[in-house]
CSV table of C-alpha atoms and ligand atoms in Angstrom, one decimal:
chain,number,residue,atom,x,y,z
A,1,UNK,CA,0.0,0.0,0.0
A,2,UNK,CA,1.6,3.4,-0.9
A,3,UNK,CA,1.3,6.5,1.1
A,4,UNK,CA,-1.7,8.0,-0.7
A,5,UNK,CA,-3.6,4.8,-0.3
A,6,UNK,CA,-2.8,4.7,3.4
A,7,UNK,CA,-4.1,8.2,3.8
A,8,UNK,CA,-7.3,7.4,1.9
A,9,UNK,CA,-7.9,4.3,4.0
A,10,UNK,CA,-7.3,6.2,7.3
A,11,UNK,CA,-9.7,9.0,6.2
A,12,UNK,CA,-12.4,6.4,5.2
A,13,UNK,CA,-12.0,4.6,8.6
A,14,UNK,CA,-12.3,7.9,10.6
A,15,UNK,CA,-15.3,9.0,8.5
A,16,UNK,CA,-17.2,5.8,9.0
A,17,UNK,CA,-16.4,5.7,12.7
A,18,UNK,CA,-17.7,9.3,13.1
A,19,UNK,CA,-20.7,8.4,11.0
A,20,UNK,CA,-21.5,5.3,13.2
A,21,UNK,CA,-21.0,7.4,16.4
A,22,UNK,CA,-23.3,10.1,15.0
A,23,UNK,CA,-26.0,7.6,14.0
A,24,UNK,CA,-25.8,6.0,17.5
A,25,UNK,CA,-26.2,9.4,19.2
A,26,UNK,CA,-29.1,10.4,17.0
A,27,UNK,CA,-30.8,7.0,17.7
A,28,UNK,CA,-30.4,7.5,21.4
A,29,UNK,CA,-31.9,11.0,21.2
A,30,UNK,CA,-34.8,9.8,19.1
A,31,UNK,CA,-35.5,7.0,21.6
A,32,UNK,CA,-35.6,9.5,24.4
A,33,UNK,CA,-37.8,12.1,22.7
A,34,UNK,CA,-40.2,9.6,21.1
A,35,UNK,CA,-43.4,8.8,23.1
A,36,UNK,CA,-43.4,5.1,23.6
A,37,UNK,CA,-47.1,4.8,23.2
A,38,UNK,CA,-47.5,4.7,19.5
A,39,UNK,CA,-44.2,3.6,18.3
A,40,UNK,CA,-42.4,0.4,17.3
A,41,UNK,CA,-39.5,0.1,19.7
A,42,UNK,CA,-36.9,-2.6,20.3
A,43,UNK,CA,-35.1,-3.3,23.5
A,44,UNK,CA,-33.9,-6.1,25.6
A,45,UNK,CA,-36.7,-7.5,27.8
A,46,UNK,CA,-36.4,-7.5,31.5
A,47,UNK,CA,-39.5,-9.6,32.1
A,48,UNK,CA,-40.0,-11.5,28.9
A,49,UNK,CA,-42.4,-14.4,29.1
A,50,UNK,CA,-40.7,-17.8,29.4
A,51,UNK,CA,-42.2,-19.1,26.3
A,52,UNK,CA,-40.6,-16.6,24.0
A,53,UNK,CA,-37.9,-14.9,25.9
A,54,UNK,CA,-35.7,-16.9,28.1
A,55,UNK,CA,-34.0,-19.5,26.0
A,56,UNK,CA,-32.9,-17.4,23.1
A,57,UNK,CA,-31.8,-13.8,22.4
A,58,UNK,CA,-35.0,-11.9,22.0
A,59,UNK,CA,-36.4,-8.4,21.6
A,60,UNK,CA,-39.5,-6.7,22.8
A,61,UNK,CA,-41.4,-5.5,19.8
A,62,UNK,CA,-44.2,-3.1,20.6
A,63,UNK,CA,-46.7,-4.0,18.0
A,64,UNK,CA,-48.8,-0.9,17.3
A,65,UNK,CA,-51.8,-3.0,16.3
A,66,UNK,CA,-52.8,-5.3,19.0
A,67,UNK,CA,-52.5,-6.0,22.7
A,68,UNK,CA,-51.7,-9.7,23.2
A,69,UNK,CA,-53.5,-9.9,26.5
A,70,UNK,CA,-56.7,-8.1,25.8
A,71,UNK,CA,-56.9,-8.2,22.0
A,72,UNK,CA,-58.2,-4.7,22.3
A,73,UNK,CA,-56.9,-2.3,19.7
A,74,UNK,CA,-57.3,0.7,22.0
A,75,UNK,CA,-55.0,-0.8,24.5
A,76,UNK,CA,-52.5,-1.8,21.8
A,77,UNK,CA,-50.0,0.7,23.3
A,78,UNK,CA,-49.5,-1.6,26.3
A,79,UNK,CA,-45.9,-2.3,27.2
A,80,UNK,CA,-46.7,-6.0,27.5
A,81,UNK,CA,-47.1,-6.5,23.8
A,82,UNK,CA,-44.1,-8.7,23.2
A,83,UNK,CA,-43.1,-10.5,20.1
A,84,UNK,CA,-40.1,-12.3,18.7
A,85,UNK,CA,-39.4,-10.7,15.3
A,86,UNK,CA,-39.2,-14.2,13.7
A,87,UNK,CA,-41.7,-16.0,15.8
A,88,UNK,CA,-44.5,-16.6,13.3
A,89,UNK,CA,-46.4,-18.9,15.6
A,90,UNK,CA,-46.6,-16.3,18.3
A,91,UNK,CA,-47.5,-13.6,15.8
A,92,UNK,CA,-50.3,-15.8,14.4
A,93,UNK,CA,-51.5,-16.7,18.0
A,94,UNK,CA,-51.8,-13.0,18.8
A,95,UNK,CA,-53.6,-12.2,15.5
A,96,UNK,CA,-56.1,-15.0,16.1
A,97,UNK,CA,-56.6,-13.9,19.7
A,98,UNK,CA,-57.3,-10.4,18.4
A,99,UNK,CA,-59.7,-11.7,15.8
A,100,UNK,CA,-61.5,-13.8,18.4
A,101,UNK,CA,-62.0,-10.7,20.5
A,102,UNK,CA,-63.6,-9.0,17.5
A,103,UNK,CA,-65.7,-12.1,16.8
A,104,UNK,CA,-66.8,-12.2,20.4
A,105,UNK,CA,-67.9,-8.6,20.2
A,106,UNK,CA,-69.9,-9.3,17.0
A,107,UNK,CA,-71.4,-12.4,18.5
A,108,UNK,CA,-73.1,-10.5,21.3
A,109,UNK,CA,-76.9,-10.8,21.1
A,110,UNK,CA,-78.6,-7.9,19.3
A,111,UNK,CA,-81.8,-6.0,19.9
A,112,UNK,CA,-82.9,-5.7,16.4
A,113,UNK,CA,-81.8,-6.6,12.9
A,114,UNK,CA,-82.9,-5.9,9.3
A,115,UNK,CA,-82.1,-8.5,6.6
A,116,UNK,CA,-82.4,-8.0,2.8
A,117,UNK,CA,-83.2,-11.1,0.8
A,118,UNK,CA,-83.5,-11.5,-3.0
A,119,UNK,CA,-86.1,-13.3,-5.1
A,120,UNK,CA,-85.1,-16.5,-6.9
A,121,UNK,CA,-86.1,-18.5,-9.9
A,122,UNK,CA,-85.7,-22.2,-9.5
A,123,UNK,CA,-85.2,-25.0,-12.0
A,124,UNK,CA,-84.4,-22.9,-15.1
A,125,UNK,CA,-86.1,-25.6,-17.1
A,126,UNK,CA,-84.4,-29.0,-16.6
A,127,UNK,CA,-82.6,-28.3,-13.3
A,128,UNK,CA,-85.6,-29.4,-11.2
A,129,UNK,CA,-84.8,-29.0,-7.5
A,130,UNK,CA,-81.1,-28.3,-8.1
A,131,UNK,CA,-80.5,-25.1,-10.2
A,132,UNK,CA,-81.7,-21.6,-9.5
A,133,UNK,CA,-80.7,-18.0,-9.7
A,134,UNK,CA,-81.0,-14.9,-7.5
A,135,UNK,CA,-83.3,-12.3,-9.0
A,136,UNK,CA,-82.8,-8.6,-8.4
A,137,UNK,CA,-86.1,-8.0,-6.4
A,138,UNK,CA,-85.7,-7.7,-2.7
A,139,UNK,CA,-87.7,-8.1,0.5
A,140,UNK,CA,-86.6,-6.5,3.7
A,141,UNK,CA,-87.3,-8.1,7.1
A,142,UNK,CA,-86.8,-6.4,10.4
A,143,UNK,CA,-86.9,-8.6,13.6
A,144,UNK,CA,-86.7,-6.9,17.0
A,145,UNK,CA,-87.0,-8.0,20.6
A,146,UNK,CA,-90.4,-7.0,21.9
A,147,UNK,CA,-92.9,-7.5,24.7
A,148,UNK,CA,-95.1,-9.7,22.6
A,149,UNK,CA,-95.2,-11.5,19.2
A,150,UNK,CA,-96.4,-9.5,16.3
A,151,UNK,CA,-96.1,-9.6,12.5
A,152,UNK,CA,-96.8,-6.6,10.3
A,153,UNK,CA,-96.3,-6.5,6.5
A,154,UNK,CA,-96.4,-4.1,3.6
A,155,UNK,CA,-96.0,-4.6,-0.1
A,156,UNK,CA,-96.4,-7.7,-2.2
A,157,UNK,CA,-98.5,-10.3,-0.5
A,158,UNK,CA,-98.8,-8.3,2.7
A,159,UNK,CA,-102.4,-9.3,3.1
A,160,UNK,CA,-102.0,-12.9,2.2
A,161,UNK,CA,-98.9,-13.9,4.2
A,162,UNK,CA,-99.5,-15.7,7.5
A,163,UNK,CA,-99.3,-13.4,10.5
A,164,UNK,CA,-98.9,-16.2,13.1
A,165,UNK,CA,-96.0,-18.5,13.8
A,166,UNK,CA,-96.6,-20.5,10.6
A,167,UNK,CA,-94.9,-17.6,8.8
A,168,UNK,CA,-91.6,-19.0,7.4
A,169,UNK,CA,-89.7,-16.0,8.8
A,170,UNK,CA,-90.6,-17.3,12.3
A,171,UNK,CA,-89.7,-20.8,11.2
A,172,UNK,CA,-86.3,-19.5,10.2
A,173,UNK,CA,-85.8,-17.5,13.4
A,174,UNK,CA,-86.8,-20.6,15.5
A,175,UNK,CA,-84.3,-22.8,13.6
A,176,UNK,CA,-81.5,-20.2,14.3
A,177,UNK,CA,-82.2,-20.2,18.0
A,178,UNK,CA,-82.3,-24.0,18.1
A,179,UNK,CA,-79.0,-24.0,16.3
A,180,UNK,CA,-77.6,-21.5,18.8
A,181,UNK,CA,-79.1,-23.6,21.6
A,182,UNK,CA,-80.6,-20.5,23.2
A,183,UNK,CA,-84.2,-19.9,24.2
A,184,UNK,CA,-86.1,-17.7,21.7
A,185,UNK,CA,-87.2,-14.4,23.2
A,186,UNK,CA,-90.6,-12.7,22.3
A,187,UNK,CA,-90.0,-10.9,18.9
A,188,UNK,CA,-91.8,-8.7,16.6
A,189,UNK,CA,-91.5,-8.8,12.8
A,190,UNK,CA,-91.9,-6.3,10.0
A,191,UNK,CA,-91.8,-7.3,6.4
A,192,UNK,CA,-91.4,-4.9,3.4
A,193,UNK,CA,-92.1,-7.3,0.7
A,194,UNK,CA,-91.1,-6.8,-2.9
A,195,UNK,CA,-91.0,-10.4,-3.9
A,196,UNK,CA,-94.2,-11.5,-5.6
A,197,UNK,CA,-96.1,-13.8,-3.2
A,198,UNK,CA,-96.5,-17.4,-4.3
A,199,UNK,CA,-95.7,-16.8,-7.9
A,200,UNK,CA,-92.7,-19.0,-8.5
A,201,UNK,CA,-90.1,-16.4,-7.4
A,202,UNK,CA,-89.1,-17.9,-4.1
A,203,UNK,CA,-90.9,-15.8,-1.6
A,204,UNK,CA,-91.0,-18.7,0.8
A,205,UNK,CA,-87.3,-19.4,0.6
A,206,UNK,CA,-86.5,-15.8,1.0
A,207,UNK,CA,-88.6,-15.8,4.2
A,208,UNK,CA,-86.8,-18.8,5.5
A,209,UNK,CA,-83.3,-17.4,4.8
A,210,UNK,CA,-84.2,-14.0,6.2
A,211,UNK,CA,-85.6,-15.6,9.4
A,212,UNK,CA,-82.5,-17.8,9.9
A,213,UNK,CA,-80.1,-14.9,9.4
A,214,UNK,CA,-82.1,-12.6,11.6
A,215,UNK,CA,-82.3,-15.2,14.3
A,216,UNK,CA,-78.6,-15.9,14.2
A,217,UNK,CA,-77.8,-12.2,14.5
A,218,UNK,CA,-80.2,-11.7,17.4
A,219,UNK,CA,-78.9,-14.7,19.2
A,220,UNK,CA,-75.3,-13.7,18.6
A,221,UNK,CA,-74.5,-17.0,16.9
A,222,UNK,CA,-72.0,-17.3,14.1
A,223,UNK,CA,-72.0,-20.3,11.8
A,224,UNK,CA,-69.0,-21.7,9.8
A,225,UNK,CA,-69.2,-21.8,6.0
A,226,UNK,CA,-66.0,-23.4,4.8
A,227,UNK,CA,-66.4,-27.1,4.4
A,228,UNK,CA,-69.9,-27.1,5.9
A,229,UNK,CA,-72.2,-24.4,4.5
A,230,UNK,CA,-74.0,-24.5,7.8
A,231,UNK,CA,-76.6,-21.8,6.9
A,232,UNK,CA,-77.4,-23.7,3.7
A,233,UNK,CA,-77.9,-26.9,5.6
A,234,UNK,CA,-80.6,-25.3,7.9
A,235,UNK,CA,-82.3,-23.5,5.0
A,236,UNK,CA,-82.3,-26.4,2.6
A,237,UNK,CA,-83.5,-28.8,5.2
A,238,UNK,CA,-86.6,-26.6,5.9
A,239,UNK,CA,-87.3,-26.1,2.2
A,240,UNK,CA,-86.4,-29.6,1.2
A,241,UNK,CA,-84.3,-28.6,-1.9
A,242,UNK,CA,-81.5,-26.1,-2.4
A,243,UNK,CA,-82.5,-24.6,-5.8
A,244,UNK,CA,-84.1,-21.4,-4.2
A,245,UNK,CA,-82.3,-21.1,-0.9
A,246,UNK,CA,-78.7,-21.4,-2.3
A,247,UNK,CA,-79.1,-18.4,-4.6
A,248,UNK,CA,-80.9,-16.5,-1.9
A,249,UNK,CA,-77.9,-17.1,0.4
A,250,UNK,CA,-75.1,-16.7,-2.1
A,251,UNK,CA,-76.5,-14.8,-5.1
A,252,UNK,CA,-75.9,-15.7,-8.8
A,253,UNK,CA,-76.7,-19.0,-10.4
A,254,UNK,CA,-76.3,-21.9,-8.1
A,255,UNK,CA,-76.3,-25.7,-8.6
A,256,UNK,CA,-76.9,-27.7,-5.4
A,257,UNK,CA,-76.9,-31.3,-4.5
A,258,UNK,CA,-77.2,-33.5,-1.4
A,259,UNK,CA,-74.0,-35.5,-1.3
A,260,UNK,CA,-75.4,-38.1,1.1
A,261,UNK,CA,-74.1,-36.3,4.1
A,262,UNK,CA,-74.9,-32.6,3.4
A,263,UNK,CA,-76.1,-30.0,0.9
A,264,UNK,CA,-73.3,-28.8,-1.3
A,265,UNK,CA,-73.6,-25.9,-3.8
A,266,UNK,CA,-71.5,-24.3,-6.5
A,267,UNK,CA,-71.9,-21.0,-8.4
A,268,UNK,CA,-72.3,-21.2,-12.1
A,269,UNK,CA,-70.8,-18.2,-13.9
A,270,UNK,CA,-73.4,-16.2,-15.7
A,271,UNK,CA,-73.2,-14.3,-19.0
A,272,UNK,CA,-72.9,-10.5,-18.6
A,273,UNK,CA,-75.6,-8.3,-19.9
A,274,UNK,CA,-78.4,-10.8,-19.4
A,275,UNK,CA,-81.8,-9.5,-18.4
A,276,UNK,CA,-84.8,-11.3,-16.8
A,277,UNK,CA,-88.1,-10.6,-18.4
A,278,UNK,CA,-90.9,-12.0,-16.3
A,279,UNK,CA,-94.5,-12.4,-16.9
A,280,UNK,CA,-96.1,-12.6,-13.4
A,281,UNK,CA,-99.7,-13.6,-13.4
A,282,UNK,CA,-102.1,-12.0,-11.0
A,283,UNK,CA,-103.1,-15.4,-9.6
A,284,UNK,CA,-101.3,-17.3,-6.8
A,285,UNK,CA,-99.7,-20.7,-7.6
A,286,UNK,CA,-98.7,-22.6,-4.6
A,287,UNK,CA,-95.6,-24.8,-5.0
A,288,UNK,CA,-97.3,-27.6,-3.0
A,289,UNK,CA,-100.1,-27.7,-5.6
A,290,UNK,CA,-97.6,-27.6,-8.5
A,291,UNK,CA,-95.7,-30.5,-7.1
A,292,UNK,CA,-98.8,-32.5,-6.6
A,293,UNK,CA,-99.4,-32.7,-10.4
A,294,UNK,CA,-96.0,-34.4,-10.8
A,295,UNK,CA,-95.7,-38.2,-11.0
A,296,UNK,CA,-93.2,-40.0,-8.8
A,297,UNK,CA,-91.5,-41.7,-11.8
A,298,UNK,CA,-90.3,-40.6,-15.2
A,299,UNK,CA,-89.2,-42.7,-18.2
A,300,UNK,CA,-85.5,-43.5,-18.9
A,301,UNK,CA,-85.7,-41.5,-22.2
A,302,UNK,CA,-87.1,-38.4,-20.3
A,303,UNK,CA,-84.4,-38.8,-17.7
A,304,UNK,CA,-81.7,-38.9,-20.5
A,305,UNK,CA,-83.4,-35.9,-22.2
A,306,UNK,CA,-83.1,-33.8,-19.0
A,307,UNK,CA,-79.5,-35.0,-18.2
A,308,UNK,CA,-78.3,-33.7,-21.6
A,309,UNK,CA,-80.3,-30.5,-21.3
A,310,UNK,CA,-79.0,-29.6,-17.8
A,311,UNK,CA,-75.4,-30.2,-19.0
A,312,UNK,CA,-76.0,-27.9,-22.0
A,313,UNK,CA,-77.6,-25.3,-19.7
A,314,UNK,CA,-74.6,-25.2,-17.3
A,315,UNK,CA,-72.2,-25.2,-20.2
A,316,UNK,CA,-74.0,-22.4,-22.0
A,317,UNK,CA,-74.1,-20.2,-18.9
A,318,UNK,CA,-70.5,-20.8,-17.9
A,319,UNK,CA,-69.2,-20.1,-21.4
A,320,UNK,CA,-71.7,-17.3,-22.2
A,321,UNK,CA,-72.9,-19.3,-25.2
A,322,UNK,CA,-76.3,-17.7,-25.4
A,323,UNK,CA,-77.3,-19.5,-28.5
A,324,UNK,CA,-77.3,-22.8,-26.7
A,325,UNK,CA,-79.6,-21.6,-23.8
A,326,UNK,CA,-82.7,-22.4,-25.7
A,327,UNK,CA,-81.7,-26.1,-25.8
A,328,UNK,CA,-80.4,-25.9,-22.3
A,329,UNK,CA,-83.7,-24.9,-20.7
A,330,UNK,CA,-85.7,-27.7,-22.3
A,331,UNK,CA,-87.3,-30.1,-19.9
A,332,UNK,CA,-89.5,-33.1,-19.7
A,333,UNK,CA,-89.7,-33.5,-16.0
A,334,UNK,CA,-92.1,-30.9,-14.7
A,335,UNK,CA,-92.9,-28.2,-17.3
A,336,UNK,CA,-95.1,-30.3,-19.6
A,337,UNK,CA,-97.0,-31.7,-16.6
A,338,UNK,CA,-97.5,-28.4,-15.0
A,339,UNK,CA,-98.5,-26.7,-18.3
A,340,UNK,CA,-101.1,-29.4,-18.9
A,341,UNK,CA,-102.6,-29.3,-15.4
A,342,UNK,CA,-102.2,-25.7,-14.4
A,343,UNK,CA,-100.6,-23.3,-16.9
A,344,UNK,CA,-101.9,-23.6,-20.5
A,345,UNK,CA,-100.3,-20.3,-21.4
A,346,UNK,CA,-96.8,-21.6,-20.6
A,347,UNK,CA,-95.5,-23.2,-23.9
A,348,UNK,CA,-97.2,-20.6,-26.2
A,349,UNK,CA,-95.5,-17.9,-24.1
A,350,UNK,CA,-92.1,-19.6,-24.2
A,351,UNK,CA,-92.4,-19.9,-28.0
A,352,UNK,CA,-93.5,-16.2,-28.4
A,353,UNK,CA,-90.6,-15.0,-26.2
A,354,UNK,CA,-88.0,-17.0,-28.1
A,355,UNK,CA,-89.4,-15.9,-31.5
A,356,UNK,CA,-89.2,-12.3,-30.5
A,357,UNK,CA,-85.6,-12.4,-29.5
A,358,UNK,CA,-85.3,-14.0,-26.1
A,359,UNK,CA,-82.3,-16.3,-25.6
A,360,UNK,CA,-84.7,-18.7,-23.8
A,361,UNK,CA,-87.8,-18.9,-21.6
A,362,UNK,CA,-89.1,-21.3,-19.0
A,363,UNK,CA,-91.4,-21.7,-16.0
A,364,UNK,CA,-90.0,-19.9,-13.0
A,365,UNK,CA,-89.9,-22.3,-10.1
A,366,UNK,CA,-93.2,-24.1,-9.8
A,367,UNK,CA,-95.0,-21.2,-11.6
A,368,UNK,CA,-97.1,-19.4,-12.5
A,369,UNK,CA,-94.4,-16.8,-13.5
A,370,UNK,CA,-92.8,-17.3,-16.9
A,371,UNK,CA,-89.2,-16.2,-17.1
A,372,UNK,CA,-87.3,-15.2,-20.3
A,373,UNK,CA,-83.6,-14.3,-20.5
A,374,UNK,CA,-82.6,-11.6,-23.0
A,375,UNK,CA,-79.2,-10.3,-23.9
A,376,UNK,CA,-77.7,-7.0,-25.0
A,377,UNK,CA,-78.1,-5.1,-21.7
A,378,UNK,CA,-75.2,-2.7,-21.1
A,379,UNK,CA,-75.5,-1.1,-17.7
A,380,UNK,CA,-78.8,0.1,-16.5
A,381,UNK,CA,-82.1,-0.4,-18.5
A,382,UNK,CA,-82.6,3.4,-18.6
A,383,UNK,CA,-79.2,4.3,-20.0
A,384,UNK,CA,-79.4,2.4,-23.3
A,385,UNK,CA,-81.5,2.7,-26.5
A,386,UNK,CA,-84.4,0.3,-26.7
A,387,UNK,CA,-83.4,-0.9,-30.2
A,388,UNK,CA,-80.1,-2.2,-28.8
A,389,UNK,CA,-82.0,-4.5,-26.5
A,390,UNK,CA,-84.6,-7.2,-26.9
A,391,UNK,CA,-86.4,-7.0,-23.6
A,392,UNK,CA,-89.2,-4.7,-24.8
A,393,UNK,CA,-90.2,-6.8,-27.8
A,394,UNK,CA,-90.0,-10.0,-25.7
A,395,UNK,CA,-92.2,-8.4,-23.0
A,396,UNK,CA,-94.7,-7.3,-25.6
A,397,UNK,CA,-94.9,-10.8,-27.2
A,398,UNK,CA,-95.3,-12.5,-23.8
A,399,UNK,CA,-98.1,-10.1,-22.8
A,400,UNK,CA,-99.9,-10.7,-26.1
A,401,UNK,CA,-100.0,-14.4,-25.3
A,402,UNK,CA,-101.2,-13.8,-21.8
A,403,UNK,CA,-104.1,-11.7,-23.1
A,404,UNK,CA,-105.0,-14.3,-25.7
A,405,UNK,CA,-105.2,-16.9,-22.9
A,406,UNK,CA,-107.2,-14.5,-20.7
A,407,UNK,CA,-104.4,-14.6,-18.0
A,408,UNK,CA,-104.1,-11.2,-16.2
A,409,UNK,CA,-100.7,-10.2,-15.0
A,410,UNK,CA,-97.8,-7.8,-15.4
A,411,UNK,CA,-94.3,-7.8,-16.8
A,412,UNK,CA,-91.3,-7.1,-14.7
A,413,UNK,CA,-87.8,-6.6,-16.2
A,414,UNK,CA,-84.8,-7.0,-14.0
A,415,UNK,CA,-81.6,-9.0,-13.9
A,416,UNK,CA,-79.9,-11.8,-12.0
A,417,UNK,CA,-78.4,-10.6,-8.7
A,418,UNK,CA,-74.8,-11.7,-8.1
A,419,UNK,CA,-75.3,-10.9,-4.5
A,420,UNK,CA,-77.3,-12.9,-1.9
A,421,UNK,CA,-78.9,-12.1,1.4
A,422,UNK,CA,-77.3,-9.5,3.6
A,423,UNK,CA,-77.7,-7.8,6.9
A,424,UNK,CA,-78.4,-4.1,6.3
A,425,UNK,CA,-79.0,-2.8,9.8
A,426,UNK,CA,-78.4,-4.1,13.3
A,427,UNK,CA,-78.7,-2.6,16.7
A,428,UNK,CA,-76.2,-2.3,18.3
A,429,UNK,CA,-74.2,-2.1,15.0
A,430,UNK,CA,-71.3,-4.3,14.0
A,431,UNK,CA,-69.4,-1.3,12.9
A,432,UNK,CA,-67.1,0.4,15.4
A,433,UNK,CA,-64.9,3.4,15.4
A,434,UNK,CA,-62.2,1.3,13.9
A,435,UNK,CA,-64.0,-0.6,11.2
A,436,UNK,CA,-67.0,0.2,9.1
A,437,UNK,CA,-69.0,-2.5,7.5
A,438,UNK,CA,-70.7,-1.4,4.4
A,439,UNK,CA,-73.9,0.7,5.0
A,440,UNK,CA,-72.5,1.2,8.4
A,441,UNK,CA,-74.1,-2.0,9.7
B,501,ADP,N1,-93.2,-14.9,4.9
B,501,ADP,C1,-93.7,-15.7,3.9
B,501,ADP,N2,-93.7,-15.2,2.7
B,501,ADP,C2,-94.2,-16.0,1.7
B,501,ADP,N3,-94.8,-17.1,1.8
B,501,ADP,C3,-94.9,-17.6,3.1
B,501,ADP,C4,-94.4,-16.9,4.1
B,501,ADP,N4,-94.6,-17.6,5.2
B,501,ADP,C5,-95.2,-18.8,4.9
B,501,ADP,N5,-95.4,-18.8,3.5
B,501,ADP,C6,-96.1,-19.9,2.8
B,501,ADP,O1,-95.5,-20.1,1.6
B,501,ADP,C7,-96.3,-20.1,0.5
B,501,ADP,C8,-95.6,-19.5,-0.7
B,501,ADP,O2,-94.6,-20.3,-1.0
B,501,ADP,P1,-94.6,-21.0,-2.4
B,501,ADP,O3,-95.9,-21.6,-2.7
B,501,ADP,O4,-93.4,-22.0,-2.5
B,501,ADP,O5,-94.3,-19.8,-3.4
B,501,ADP,P2,-93.0,-19.0,-3.8
B,501,ADP,O6,-92.7,-19.4,-5.2
B,501,ADP,O7,-93.4,-17.6,-3.6
B,501,ADP,O8,-92.0,-19.5,-2.8
B,501,ADP,C9,-97.5,-19.3,0.9
B,501,ADP,O9,-98.7,-19.7,0.3
B,501,ADP,C10,-97.5,-19.5,2.4
B,501,ADP,O10,-98.4,-20.6,2.7
B,502,LIG,N1,-87.9,-27.1,-7.6
B,502,LIG,C1,-89.1,-26.5,-7.0
B,502,LIG,C2,-89.0,-25.0,-7.1
B,502,LIG,C3,-90.2,-24.3,-6.4
B,502,LIG,O1,-89.9,-22.9,-6.5
B,502,LIG,P1,-91.0,-21.8,-6.1
B,502,LIG,O2,-90.3,-20.5,-6.2
B,502,LIG,O3,-92.2,-22.0,-6.9
B,502,LIG,O4,-91.3,-22.1,-4.6
B,502,LIG,C4,-90.3,-27.0,-7.8
B,502,LIG,O5,-90.3,-26.9,-9.0
B,502,LIG,O6,-91.3,-27.4,-7.2
């Protein structure tokens, strides 16, 4: 090393030494001036818990998020929040403990709850008792603790729906309290109904699901979903089939089966821009009556027919192959029997809808509503020119058939809902000063 190099090395050494000393002094100063409460600080523990501190070199890490002991975010500034920087198990344990505390809080019994549930259209032709979709028409049910039992209702079917404990909302609430293993308190119910009553659009399933969810919230009881779909189990066992309740719970198109142990459902993707054009007759069609016209057995060729159609239906929906929908909704299991016995307007209306541009049409649920799918919607109905869409001409054609058969009714145009039931209001709310659930629930 020559002289110049030696000088250079000495200067570098002195400079880095000074730099290190300066950094250390600044660090010390910072530590003294910084309030400990909302900072992340590291120092050697004097009283570290045995499990994490005594056997290896450790640091106290003041986690600004959580307090390990209370799980309370507000007390997260506690000096006792201790963590090994590389101890993932401990970190997870603390996070789970914190989440449990939040879950505990949200699992407290509530005074009152409002649940919003969608209409649904079951079967979609061949998918008898297994396929259905959520329809963008919503009923709102409020259930509150009260001195005595009462049901009040407004909207569709407000007059007709049972006002005693045979109302399916009450059935749902009871099932929830039984599941929670808690006694059911006296409750009052208010229903704002926008789902046509007993018309094949799942008003009964919506009532069951609304009741179960309301009951669970009031009782402060959470159910697991992963690997069990517990809510679906309760709802489908009351209804007897999952084709309405699964879309009411999860939204979208659903296909559901019983696997021998439990109900299992899967979402079928749905094509974008699809509209639902529904002819809803003025008369009531009870599902029990429409099931009574069906025989217990069908022929092998009819079974084969339906198997092929249902496969085509799921394939067409999943791939957005709208041209195949008209084959996919064909059925020999219940529509011909129901048309013959109860709904003579059904097949002429399906034909008229398809000829005027619908992708397909079928009996909604057990009827009497007839559902047609149309395409071409882009955003809201009111933001697009009529001639770019087929719903108006399809509606007109369906109405003409209804008139020619002397069936009074109305047309409703809406779409599938990708969203299912949801809690829209709860007292006391789930939201806190730290977290806001949507709509400030
Ligand atoms: N809250 C409720 N809303 C609608 N229907 C109810 C309710 N509670 C009990 N029901 C019973 O369910 C029947 C309607 O169900 P259903 O015949 O399957 O038609 P939908 O296609 O509308 O589900 C009613 O006739 C009534 O007996
Ligand atoms: N798979 C059932 C569907 C009944 O639906 P709903 O809306 O009429 O209750 C059937 O076809 O019976």
